[in-house]
Structures are given as C-alpha cells and as structure tokens.
Amino acid sequence: MEVKKICCIGAGYVGGPTCSVIALKCPEITVTVVDRSPQRVAQWNSDSLPIYEPGLDEVVRKCRGKNLFFSTEIEKNIQEADIIFICVNTPTKTFGNGKGRAADLKYVEGAARMIADVAIGHKIVVEKSTVPVKAAESISNILQANLRESVSYQILSNPEFLSEGTAIEDLLNAERVLIGGEDSPAGHAAVAALSSVYMQWIPAEKIITTNTWSSELSKLAANAFLAQRISSINSLSAVCEATGADVSEVARAIGMDSRIGPKFLKASVGFGGSCFQKDILNLVYICECLNLMEVAAYWQQVININEYQKSRFSAKVIECLFNTVTDKRICILGFSFKKDTGDTGSRRPFMSPKHS
C-alpha cells in the first residue's frame, strides 16, 4: 500500500511535532493535523506555535503550506487519509471506576467514533496516544459496530517515545520505532505500510514490530522503568545524607557499570511531567484488575518514593527558614518541570499550604 495522505487527530505535544517531522522527511506525503480547537489550529498556522520545543519552529516553517497542514476540517481529512493517527489526551480518570489511577479513554473513544462515522474505503488507524493494554480492541469494537459497506480498518499501536525538551531530536534520531499489529495478512500489510513511512529516515533495524498488546504495554513499561530509576537514586540520596556519602559520586560509580548505565541517575526533587506518574498509576490499576496485587504494590512504591522525596525536600527548605515560610520570600529558578520545554502544567510542586 502506498501512503499518500496522513491525518493526525490531535494537535498537541505528540501530534504536532510527530507529524511535522514526518512531513519534513516524507515530502511526497500530505500530512494534515486536525483539532477541534480553532484557537490551537490558528496558533499552529501562526508564527507563535502553541508549544515550545527546540527545533520545532524551523521544521514547521519548512513544511507548513507545502505538505504539512493544520486544520479544523476533521471529517474531510479523515475521509481522504490512508493512515489516521490518534494523538489525543489520555488523562487519569477523575471519577468512576479506577478514579485517580485508570486512564480516561473518552477522547480516544470519541476519535474512534468520529472515524467510524465518516471513513470511506480502507483505513489504517494508529494509536499514538499512551493507552492501557487492549485499548486497540475497544477501538476495533467501535469501528466494527459501525462498519459500512466498502469500509475496512486495521488498528495499529505505534506509541511515541518522546521526551519534552528533546522531542524533535528524539524523532529525527529515534532509538527505536515500535509498531504493533494484528497477526494476519491484513495486519502485516498495515504494519508494512506504516513502516515504509518511518523508513524514509529511520534504519530498518530500529523498527520493531510486535503484536498489538506487546506494543501497548511496552510504552507503559518504558515510562515505569525510567521513573523507577529516578526513585531508586532519590531513595539512595536519603541514605547518603544520613551517612556522609555523596549521591553524585554513588551515581557515577554505579552508572559506569555497563549493566546499569548513567542515564536517569541524577538525584532530584522527584520526577514531574505529564507522563510518568499518570502511566505508572495506570499500570498499577491494570495490575490490580488482573489481581496481581504484589506487582501493583511494587510499582505503587515508585510513586510513593517520589512523594517522599518531594516532602523530604520541602522539610529541608522549611528547616533552613527556621521552620516557617510565613512572610518569607522564596525564589525558584525555572518554572517548567524541566529545561527546554514550555510545559508548566505538569511541574512537581514541592511546597504546599501545609508547610506554612
């Protein structure tokens, strides 16, 4: 199957950068990012993009209006696309079963229903959002329940592995691309079609193909392992402070072990961002639903250590201020949760009213 048109539902932190790089590397493919928000689409079409990522501005300027478009015409672009990416938010549920832990798939479901309503011909529907295992089955059920004559679908899982602040670099020089699909001739053809897009700039040996469920779980597992390393070194920082050891020296010593490596071994206030805590809580909920309570407790402890580190740091600040912050002025350099990103909504606060 020759891919001529791609439609991405969702013009956020994943959809915008991902499709901008695809447009840059695949000039023969028309890439359209659609969103319900006219304001967000207008920003993507302006000189002031809605998100900040080093290098993103340059990529968008090179491609926009040529083979990269941002639009509110969702139905039209779904109908014309060969591949449809679902890049919508999957926040933690705020009510109902799994409140505070499970992923809320209402936006994914909404995207699937929109595709079902207007799609014509054969479509490859790609989960790009981080979703729980078996989410592709839910998408398939929605599409099949509304199946019309001459319409067919294949569902793929293609999770993103981007870090805010380095998203463009992560896309241009990806360590791996993961594509999960159905073990059938039609499934293999869909995987091959999506692989052909990435192979325009990603070496074939870096493109991993699995079944759908392995791909979905791999994304949650990757974030859980990275967060686990942060909590591990942070837990040791408490031991270092109590014994006179230097956590940076400990991190350097263990990081030189090739089996461990140096990445994600910098002690800090704890991890923030929009992904780690959300995805680990989702993993905990999945384990509990599978009655794997010991496994759920293990991953919950990664979150617990993160909260402990935040509280421990706060206590040290309070201690330096004679045990009260009342009428004190504290300057915090850096408002986003990490460097080179404009994301301030998911930073980790380390002070709260209880500390006053």
Coordinates of C-alpha atoms in Angstrom, one line a residue:
M1 CA 0.0 0.0 0.0
E2 CA 1.4 3.4 -1.0
V3 CA 0.8 6.0 1.7
K4 CA -0.2 9.4 0.1
K5 CA -2.1 11.1 2.9
I6 CA -1.8 11.0 6.7
C7 CA -4.3 12.6 9.1
C8 CA -3.5 13.2 12.7
I9 CA -6.3 13.7 15.2
G10 CA -5.0 16.0 18.0
A11 CA -2.6 19.0 17.6
G12 CA -0.9 18.6 21.0
Y13 CA 2.6 17.8 22.3
V14 CA 2.6 14.5 20.4
G15 CA 0.7 15.1 17.2
G16 CA 2.2 18.4 16.2
P17 CA 5.9 17.5 16.5
T18 CA 5.5 14.0 15.2
C19 CA 3.6 15.0 12.1
S20 CA 5.9 17.9 11.5
V21 CA 8.9 15.6 11.3
I22 CA 7.0 13.1 9.1
A23 CA 6.2 15.9 6.7
L24 CA 9.9 17.0 6.7
K25 CA 11.2 13.5 6.0
C26 CA 8.4 12.4 3.6
P27 CA 7.8 15.3 1.2
E28 CA 5.7 13.1 -1.0
I29 CA 3.1 12.5 1.7
T30 CA 0.5 15.1 2.6
V31 CA 0.3 15.4 6.4
T32 CA -2.7 17.1 8.0
V33 CA -3.1 17.7 11.7
V34 CA -6.7 18.3 12.8
D35 CA -8.1 19.6 16.0
R36 CA -11.5 20.7 17.3
S37 CA -9.9 23.9 18.8
P38 CA -9.8 26.8 16.2
Q39 CA -7.5 28.7 18.6
R40 CA -5.0 25.9 18.7
V41 CA -5.1 25.4 15.0
A42 CA -4.6 29.1 14.4
Q43 CA -1.5 29.0 16.6
W44 CA 0.0 26.2 14.6
N45 CA -0.7 28.3 11.5
S46 CA 1.0 31.4 13.0
D47 CA 4.5 32.4 14.0
S48 CA 3.7 31.7 17.6
L49 CA 3.3 27.9 18.0
P50 CA 1.2 26.6 20.9
I51 CA 4.1 24.6 22.3
Y52 CA 7.9 25.1 22.6
E53 CA 10.4 22.5 21.5
P54 CA 13.9 23.2 20.3
G55 CA 13.9 22.9 16.5
L56 CA 10.2 22.6 16.1
D57 CA 9.7 26.2 14.8
E58 CA 12.2 25.5 12.0
V59 CA 10.7 22.2 11.0
V60 CA 7.1 23.7 10.8
R61 CA 8.3 26.7 8.8
K62 CA 10.0 24.4 6.2
C63 CA 6.9 22.3 5.7
R64 CA 3.8 24.2 6.5
G65 CA 1.7 25.1 3.5
K66 CA 3.7 22.6 1.3
N67 CA 2.9 19.1 2.6
L68 CA 2.1 20.0 6.3
F69 CA -1.3 21.5 7.2
F70 CA -3.2 22.3 10.3
S71 CA -6.9 22.3 10.1
T72 CA -10.3 22.1 11.8
E73 CA -11.8 20.2 8.9
I74 CA -11.7 16.8 10.7
E75 CA -14.2 14.8 8.7
K76 CA -12.8 15.8 5.3
N77 CA -9.3 14.9 6.2
I78 CA -10.3 11.6 7.8
Q79 CA -12.1 10.6 4.6
E80 CA -9.1 11.4 2.4
A81 CA -6.4 9.8 4.6
D82 CA -4.7 6.5 4.2
I83 CA -3.3 6.5 7.7
I84 CA -5.1 8.1 10.7
F85 CA -3.1 8.8 13.9
I86 CA -5.0 9.2 17.1
C87 CA -2.9 11.6 19.2
V88 CA -5.4 12.7 21.9
N89 CA -5.1 13.1 25.6
T90 CA -5.5 10.1 27.9
P91 CA -5.6 11.8 31.3
T92 CA -6.1 9.9 34.6
K93 CA -9.8 9.4 35.4
T94 CA -11.3 11.8 37.9
F95 CA -14.4 9.8 38.8
G96 CA -15.9 6.4 38.4
N97 CA -14.2 3.0 38.4
G98 CA -10.4 3.5 38.6
K99 CA -10.7 7.1 39.7
G100 CA -7.2 8.6 40.3
R101 CA -5.4 5.7 38.6
A102 CA -7.0 4.4 35.4
A103 CA -6.6 6.1 32.0
D104 CA -9.6 8.0 30.8
L105 CA -10.1 7.0 27.2
K106 CA -13.1 9.2 26.4
Y107 CA -11.1 11.2 23.8
V108 CA -9.7 8.1 22.2
E109 CA -13.3 6.7 22.1
G110 CA -14.5 10.0 20.6
A111 CA -11.9 9.9 17.9
A112 CA -12.8 6.3 17.0
R113 CA -16.5 7.2 16.8
M114 CA -15.6 10.1 14.5
I115 CA -13.6 7.9 12.2
A116 CA -16.5 5.3 12.2
D117 CA -19.0 8.0 11.2
V118 CA -17.2 9.4 8.2
A119 CA -14.5 7.0 7.0
I120 CA -14.6 5.7 3.4
G121 CA -12.5 2.9 1.9
H122 CA -9.7 1.2 3.8
K123 CA -8.1 3.0 6.7
I124 CA -5.1 2.2 8.9
V125 CA -5.9 3.6 12.4
V126 CA -2.9 4.1 14.6
E127 CA -2.9 4.5 18.4
K128 CA -0.2 7.1 19.1
S129 CA -1.6 8.1 22.5
T130 CA -0.4 6.2 25.5
V131 CA -3.2 3.7 26.3
P132 CA -3.8 0.7 28.5
V133 CA -3.3 -2.8 27.2
K134 CA -6.3 -3.9 25.0
A135 CA -7.3 -0.3 24.1
A136 CA -6.9 -1.3 20.4
E137 CA -9.7 -3.9 21.0
S138 CA -12.0 -1.1 22.2
I139 CA -11.2 1.0 19.1
S140 CA -11.8 -2.0 16.9
N141 CA -15.2 -2.8 18.6
I142 CA -16.4 0.8 17.9
L143 CA -15.3 0.7 14.3
Q144 CA -16.7 -2.8 13.6
A145 CA -20.0 -1.9 15.3
N146 CA -20.5 1.0 12.8
L147 CA -19.0 -0.8 9.8
R148 CA -20.4 0.2 6.5
E149 CA -20.2 -1.4 3.1
S150 CA -16.8 -0.9 1.3
V151 CA -15.2 0.3 4.6
S152 CA -12.4 -1.7 6.3
Y153 CA -9.9 -1.0 9.1
Q154 CA -6.6 -2.2 10.6
I155 CA -5.7 -1.0 14.0
L156 CA -2.0 -0.5 14.9
S157 CA -0.2 0.5 18.1
N158 CA 2.7 2.9 17.5
P159 CA 3.5 4.6 20.8
E160 CA 5.6 7.7 21.0
F161 CA 8.9 7.7 22.9
L162 CA 9.5 11.5 23.1
S163 CA 10.9 13.5 26.0
E164 CA 9.7 17.0 26.3
G165 CA 12.5 19.4 25.6
T166 CA 14.2 16.9 23.1
A167 CA 11.1 15.8 21.1
I168 CA 12.5 16.9 17.7
E169 CA 15.8 15.3 18.3
D170 CA 14.1 12.1 19.5
L171 CA 12.0 12.0 16.3
L172 CA 14.9 12.7 13.9
N173 CA 17.2 10.3 15.6
A174 CA 14.9 7.7 17.2
E175 CA 16.5 4.9 19.2
R176 CA 13.6 2.7 18.1
V177 CA 10.2 2.8 16.4
L178 CA 7.7 0.3 17.8
I179 CA 4.7 -0.9 15.7
G180 CA 2.2 -3.4 17.0
G181 CA -0.4 -5.0 14.7
E182 CA -2.6 -8.0 14.2
D183 CA -1.0 -11.3 13.2
S184 CA -2.8 -11.7 9.9
P185 CA -2.0 -10.9 6.2
A186 CA -4.0 -7.6 6.5
G187 CA -2.3 -6.8 9.8
H188 CA 1.2 -7.4 8.3
A189 CA 0.3 -5.2 5.3
A190 CA -0.7 -2.4 7.6
V191 CA 2.5 -2.7 9.6
A192 CA 4.5 -2.7 6.4
A193 CA 2.7 0.5 5.2
L194 CA 3.4 2.4 8.4
S195 CA 7.0 1.1 8.5
S196 CA 7.5 2.4 5.0
V197 CA 6.8 5.9 6.3
Y198 CA 9.4 5.7 9.1
M199 CA 11.9 4.0 6.8
Q200 CA 12.3 7.3 4.9
W201 CA 14.7 8.3 7.7
I202 CA 14.9 5.5 10.3
P203 CA 17.1 2.5 9.7
A204 CA 15.0 -0.7 9.2
E205 CA 16.9 -2.4 12.1
K206 CA 15.5 0.2 14.5
I207 CA 11.9 -0.5 13.6
I208 CA 10.5 -3.1 16.0
T209 CA 7.3 -5.0 15.1
T210 CA 5.3 -6.9 17.7
N211 CA 1.7 -7.9 18.4
T212 CA -0.6 -5.0 19.4
W213 CA -0.8 -5.8 23.1
S214 CA 3.0 -6.0 23.5
S215 CA 3.3 -2.6 21.9
E216 CA 0.7 -1.0 24.1
L217 CA 2.3 -2.5 27.3
S218 CA 5.9 -1.6 26.2
K219 CA 5.1 2.1 26.3
L220 CA 3.8 1.9 29.9
A221 CA 6.7 -0.3 30.9
A222 CA 9.3 2.1 29.4
N223 CA 8.0 5.0 31.4
A224 CA 7.7 2.9 34.6
F225 CA 11.3 1.8 34.3
L226 CA 12.6 5.3 33.8
A227 CA 10.6 6.6 36.8
Q228 CA 11.8 3.6 38.8
R229 CA 15.5 4.7 38.2
I230 CA 14.7 8.2 39.4
S231 CA 13.0 6.9 42.5
S232 CA 15.9 4.5 43.1
I233 CA 18.6 7.1 43.1
N234 CA 16.4 9.5 45.1
S235 CA 15.9 6.8 47.8
L236 CA 19.7 6.4 48.0
S237 CA 20.1 10.2 48.3
A238 CA 18.4 9.9 51.7
V239 CA 20.9 7.2 52.7
C240 CA 23.8 9.4 51.5
E241 CA 22.7 12.4 53.6
A242 CA 22.4 10.2 56.7
T243 CA 25.8 8.6 56.2
G244 CA 28.0 11.3 54.7
A245 CA 28.2 9.6 51.3
D246 CA 27.8 11.8 48.2
V247 CA 24.9 10.7 46.0
S248 CA 26.5 12.2 42.8
E249 CA 29.6 10.0 43.4
V250 CA 27.5 7.0 44.1
A251 CA 25.5 7.6 40.9
R252 CA 28.8 8.0 38.9
A253 CA 30.2 4.8 40.4
I254 CA 27.1 2.6 39.6
G255 CA 26.5 4.3 36.3
M256 CA 29.9 3.2 35.0
D257 CA 28.6 -0.4 35.3
S258 CA 27.5 -1.2 31.7
R259 CA 24.6 -3.2 33.0
I260 CA 23.2 -0.1 34.7
G261 CA 24.4 2.9 32.7
P262 CA 24.5 6.6 33.7
K263 CA 21.1 7.8 32.5
F264 CA 18.3 8.9 34.9
L265 CA 20.6 8.6 37.9
K266 CA 20.6 12.3 38.9
A267 CA 19.1 12.8 42.3
S268 CA 16.4 15.5 42.4
V269 CA 13.2 16.7 44.0
G270 CA 11.4 13.9 42.0
F271 CA 10.0 13.3 38.6
G272 CA 7.4 15.6 37.1
G273 CA 6.0 15.9 33.6
S274 CA 2.7 14.7 32.1
C275 CA 3.6 11.1 31.7
F276 CA 5.5 9.2 34.4
Q277 CA 3.0 9.4 37.3
K278 CA 0.0 9.1 35.1
D279 CA 1.4 6.0 33.3
I280 CA 2.6 4.3 36.5
L281 CA -0.8 4.8 38.1
N282 CA -2.4 3.3 35.0
L283 CA 0.0 0.3 35.2
V284 CA -0.9 -0.1 38.9
Y285 CA -4.6 -0.1 38.1
I286 CA -4.1 -2.7 35.3
C287 CA -2.2 -5.0 37.7
E288 CA -4.9 -4.7 40.3
C289 CA -7.6 -5.5 37.7
L290 CA -5.6 -8.6 36.8
N291 CA -5.4 -9.5 40.6
L292 CA -1.6 -9.1 40.5
M293 CA -1.6 -7.3 43.8
E294 CA 2.1 -7.8 44.6
V295 CA 3.1 -6.4 41.2
A296 CA 0.7 -3.4 41.7
A297 CA 2.3 -2.7 45.1
Y298 CA 5.8 -2.8 43.6
W299 CA 5.0 -0.1 41.0
Q300 CA 3.0 1.9 43.5
Q301 CA 6.1 2.2 45.6
V302 CA 7.8 4.1 42.8
I303 CA 5.2 6.8 43.2
N304 CA 5.4 6.6 47.0
I305 CA 9.2 7.3 46.9
N306 CA 8.6 10.2 44.6
E307 CA 6.2 11.8 47.0
Y308 CA 8.5 11.0 49.9
Q309 CA 11.4 12.8 48.1
K310 CA 9.2 15.8 47.5
S311 CA 8.2 16.0 51.1
R312 CA 11.7 15.5 52.3
F313 CA 13.0 18.3 50.2
S314 CA 10.2 20.6 51.4
A315 CA 11.1 19.8 55.0
K316 CA 14.7 20.8 54.4
V317 CA 13.7 24.1 52.9
I318 CA 11.4 24.8 55.9
E319 CA 14.2 23.8 58.3
C320 CA 16.5 26.4 56.7
L321 CA 13.9 29.0 57.2
F322 CA 13.6 28.5 60.9
N323 CA 10.6 26.1 60.4
T324 CA 8.2 28.5 58.9
V325 CA 7.7 30.1 55.5
T326 CA 5.2 32.7 56.8
D327 CA 6.2 36.1 55.4
K328 CA 9.2 34.6 53.7
R329 CA 10.1 35.1 50.0
I330 CA 11.4 32.1 48.1
C331 CA 12.7 32.4 44.5
I332 CA 12.5 29.3 42.3
L333 CA 14.6 29.5 39.2
G334 CA 12.9 27.5 36.5
F335 CA 9.1 27.4 36.2
S336 CA 8.6 24.4 33.9
F337 CA 9.2 20.9 35.1
K338 CA 12.5 20.5 33.1
K339 CA 14.7 22.6 30.8
D340 CA 13.9 23.3 27.1
T341 CA 10.1 22.9 27.5
G342 CA 7.3 25.4 28.0
D343 CA 5.2 22.8 29.9
T344 CA 4.4 24.3 33.2
G345 CA 1.2 22.4 33.8
S346 CA 2.9 19.2 35.0
R347 CA 5.7 20.5 37.1
R348 CA 6.2 18.9 40.5
P349 CA 5.3 21.4 43.3
F350 CA 7.4 20.9 46.4
M351 CA 5.6 23.4 48.7
S352 CA 2.0 23.3 49.8
P353 CA -0.2 25.2 52.3
K354 CA 0.5 22.6 55.0
H355 CA 4.1 23.8 55.0
S356 CA 3.2 27.4 56.0

